[in-house]
Every structure is written in structure tokens, then in C-alpha cells.
Coordinates of C-alpha atoms in Angstrom, one line a residue:
R25 CA -19.2 8.7 -8.7
R26 CA -18.2 6.1 -10.5
K27 CA -14.9 4.7 -10.2
V28 CA -13.1 3.0 -13.2
H29 CA -9.7 1.1 -11.8
S30 CA -7.5 0.0 -14.7
I31 CA -4.2 -2.1 -14.4
L32 CA -2.0 -1.2 -17.7
P33 CA 0.2 -3.8 -19.5
D34 CA 3.4 -2.2 -18.0
G35 CA 1.9 -3.0 -14.4
S36 CA 0.9 0.6 -13.4
E37 CA -2.5 1.4 -12.4
M38 CA -5.0 4.0 -13.4
M39 CA -8.0 5.1 -11.6
E40 CA -11.0 7.1 -12.7
E41 CA -13.6 8.8 -11.2
F42 CA -16.9 9.8 -13.3
E43 CA -19.7 12.3 -12.2
L44 CA -22.8 10.1 -12.3
Q45 CA -25.1 12.9 -13.5
T46 CA -22.9 14.3 -16.5
D47 CA -20.5 11.5 -16.9
Q48 CA -17.7 13.9 -16.6
L49 CA -14.1 13.0 -15.6
V50 CA -13.4 14.3 -12.1
V51 CA -10.5 12.7 -10.9
R52 CA -7.6 10.7 -13.0
K53 CA -4.9 9.5 -10.9
R54 CA -2.0 6.7 -11.8
R55 CA 0.8 4.7 -10.0
G56 CA 3.6 2.7 -11.0
K57 CA 5.8 0.5 -9.2
T58 CA 9.4 0.7 -8.4
V59 CA 12.3 -1.5 -9.9
L60 CA 11.6 -3.6 -6.6
G61 CA 8.0 -4.0 -6.9
R62 CA 6.8 -1.3 -4.2
E63 CA 3.9 0.9 -5.1
L64 CA 4.4 4.5 -5.9
E65 CA 2.3 7.3 -4.5
W66 CA -0.8 8.2 -6.7
A67 CA -0.1 10.9 -9.1
Y68 CA -3.1 13.1 -10.0
E69 CA -3.6 14.1 -13.6
V70 CA -6.8 15.4 -13.6
G71 CA -8.6 16.7 -10.2
A72 CA -6.7 17.3 -7.0
A73 CA -5.7 15.2 -4.2
P74 CA -8.4 15.2 -1.0
A75 CA -7.1 17.6 1.7
R76 CA -6.1 15.6 4.4
L77 CA -5.9 17.0 8.0
T78 CA -5.3 15.0 11.3
I79 CA -3.8 16.0 14.6
A80 CA -0.4 14.7 13.6
N81 CA 0.1 17.3 10.9
D82 CA -2.0 19.9 12.2
T83 CA 1.2 21.7 13.6
M84 CA 2.5 22.8 10.3
R85 CA 1.0 23.3 6.8
E86 CA 0.9 25.4 3.8
S87 CA -0.7 28.3 3.7
G88 CA -4.0 28.5 2.3
A89 CA -2.8 31.8 0.4
N90 CA -0.6 29.7 -1.8
P91 CA -1.3 29.5 -5.7
V92 CA -2.9 26.1 -6.4
L93 CA -2.9 24.3 -9.6
C94 CA -6.2 21.7 -10.6
R95 CA -6.7 20.4 -13.7
L96 CA -10.4 19.7 -15.3
D97 CA -11.3 17.9 -18.3
R98 CA -13.9 19.4 -20.3
V99 CA -15.2 17.7 -23.8
D100 CA -13.8 19.8 -25.7
C101 CA -10.9 21.4 -23.9
F102 CA -8.4 21.0 -21.2
E103 CA -8.5 23.2 -18.4
W104 CA -6.2 24.3 -15.5
R105 CA -7.1 26.7 -12.9
V106 CA -4.7 28.4 -10.6
R107 CA -6.3 29.5 -7.6
N108 CA -4.8 32.6 -5.3
L109 CA -3.3 34.8 -7.7
P110 CA -4.1 38.0 -6.8
Y111 CA -2.3 40.3 -10.0
A112 CA -3.4 42.0 -12.7
K113 CA -4.4 40.3 -15.8
P114 CA -1.6 42.2 -17.6
N115 CA 1.1 40.9 -15.1
Y116 CA 0.7 37.2 -16.7
S117 CA 2.2 35.7 -19.3
V118 CA 0.8 32.1 -20.6
T119 CA 3.0 30.7 -23.8
L120 CA 3.3 27.3 -25.0
E121 CA 7.0 26.0 -25.2
Q122 CA 7.2 23.6 -28.4
S123 CA 10.6 22.1 -27.2
D124 CA 9.7 20.7 -24.1
R125 CA 6.0 20.2 -25.4
K126 CA 4.9 22.2 -22.0
I127 CA 2.4 25.4 -21.3
V128 CA 4.6 28.0 -19.4
V129 CA 2.4 30.3 -16.7
R130 CA 4.6 33.0 -15.5
T131 CA 4.3 36.4 -13.9
V132 CA 6.1 39.8 -14.9
N133 CA 6.8 40.1 -11.1
K134 CA 8.3 36.7 -11.0
K135 CA 6.2 35.9 -8.4
Y136 CA 4.5 32.8 -10.0
Y137 CA 6.0 30.2 -12.8
K138 CA 4.7 27.0 -13.5
R139 CA 5.3 24.2 -16.4
I140 CA 2.1 22.6 -17.3
A141 CA 2.4 19.2 -19.1
I142 CA -0.5 17.7 -21.2
E143 CA 0.1 13.6 -20.7
D144 CA -2.9 13.2 -23.0
M145 CA -1.4 14.9 -26.1
D146 CA 2.0 13.3 -25.1
R147 CA 0.7 9.8 -24.9
L148 CA -0.7 10.0 -28.6
G149 CA 2.5 11.9 -30.0
L150 CA 0.3 14.6 -31.0
P151 CA 1.8 18.2 -31.9
L152 CA 0.9 21.3 -29.8
D153 CA -0.8 24.2 -31.4
E154 CA -0.3 27.8 -30.1
C155 CA -3.8 28.9 -31.6
A156 CA -5.6 26.4 -29.0
L157 CA -4.4 28.0 -26.3
H158 CA -6.5 30.6 -24.5
W159 CA -6.4 32.0 -21.2
E160 CA -8.1 34.8 -18.6
H161 CA -8.0 35.9 -15.4
D162 CA -10.7 36.9 -12.9
N163 CA -11.3 37.0 -9.1
S164 CA -7.7 35.7 -8.2
T165 CA -8.0 32.4 -10.4
L166 CA -6.3 32.1 -13.8
V167 CA -7.9 30.0 -16.1
V168 CA -5.8 28.0 -18.6
Q169 CA -7.6 26.4 -21.3
Y170 CA -6.0 24.3 -24.3
R171 CA -8.4 23.2 -26.8
K172 CA -8.4 19.6 -27.7
P173 CA -7.4 18.5 -31.4
A174 CA -10.1 16.2 -33.5
E175 CA -7.5 13.1 -33.4
L176 CA -7.7 13.3 -29.3
I177 CA -11.7 13.9 -29.2
A178 CA -12.1 10.4 -31.3
A179 CA -9.6 8.6 -29.6
E180 CA -11.4 9.0 -25.9
R181 CA -14.8 8.7 -27.7
Q182 CA -13.5 5.3 -28.8
G183 CA -12.2 4.6 -25.5
A184 CA -15.3 5.7 -23.7
G185 CA -17.3 3.2 -26.2
A186 CA -14.9 0.2 -25.8

């Protein structure tokens, strides 16, 4: 993997990891600083934090059956995968809330509820479009896709070319 570490004008850091063969973004994480200058924990925007299992925290850990949300970046769309959701497809409702600028995933039986922000769209101030949202469910995994607008794809190409 190739790692790109950037320090932004506001003093926060961003680290991106790309797959060498496909040049696809695998991990993007950001961290800022507190008012007193202490560094905050990394916040993962794309990909997931590595699982750390040590003897110290092995006595109590979260269940492997809990739903896990992970974002992947495709060339033409944003993709989120929610693993360990065993319910039938008619049980899910995936909508776009314009007021909060978030994708809302909920189940009819009220067993799962998640609000997903699209940070890349918020940074550029682009409007969200209900027609760009698509989802499907298969093998206990809910896949939510949001098609990237042309302005965002152009900005990504310009950023990659620079």
C-alpha cells in the first residue's frame, strides 16, 4: 500500500492509503487537535480501524454478531456496507434526509438505525440527490451506494493530478 500523509491548513492531519495495483483508496483517516494542542484519536472516513486484540482487553469485547458499518470509495460512487444484518429485504428503509444532509438506514422492526454522513459532499457544499441513492441486501450485508456527482469526480481527478 501507498500512504499519503497531509497536514491541512487548520493544523489537522489526514492520512490516506491506496492499493498499489488498482490505485483505489482503501483507508482515509483524519485527526485534529484540541484547544490545548493535544492530538485527538484518528477518525476513519473510509475503511475501518484495525481490530486490536490484546490480553489486556480480551476479557470483554463486543460481539461479532453486532452490525458493522464500513465505507468504501469507488470511482463513481460512495459505498457503505453494513455487515451482520440478518433481516429480510422488505424490513429495511434507506432514505435521504435533506435537512441533516445524511443517509438514514432503519429497519421496520426497530432493531437497527444509523445516520450516515457524506463528508466529501459536505466539504464541497454539493446538494444531495435522492435519485443517486441505491441499496440492496444480500447474505446478511446491506450495501448502500450513493452515485458521485460530476463536480465531485472532477475535483477528485484534479486533486489526484496535483
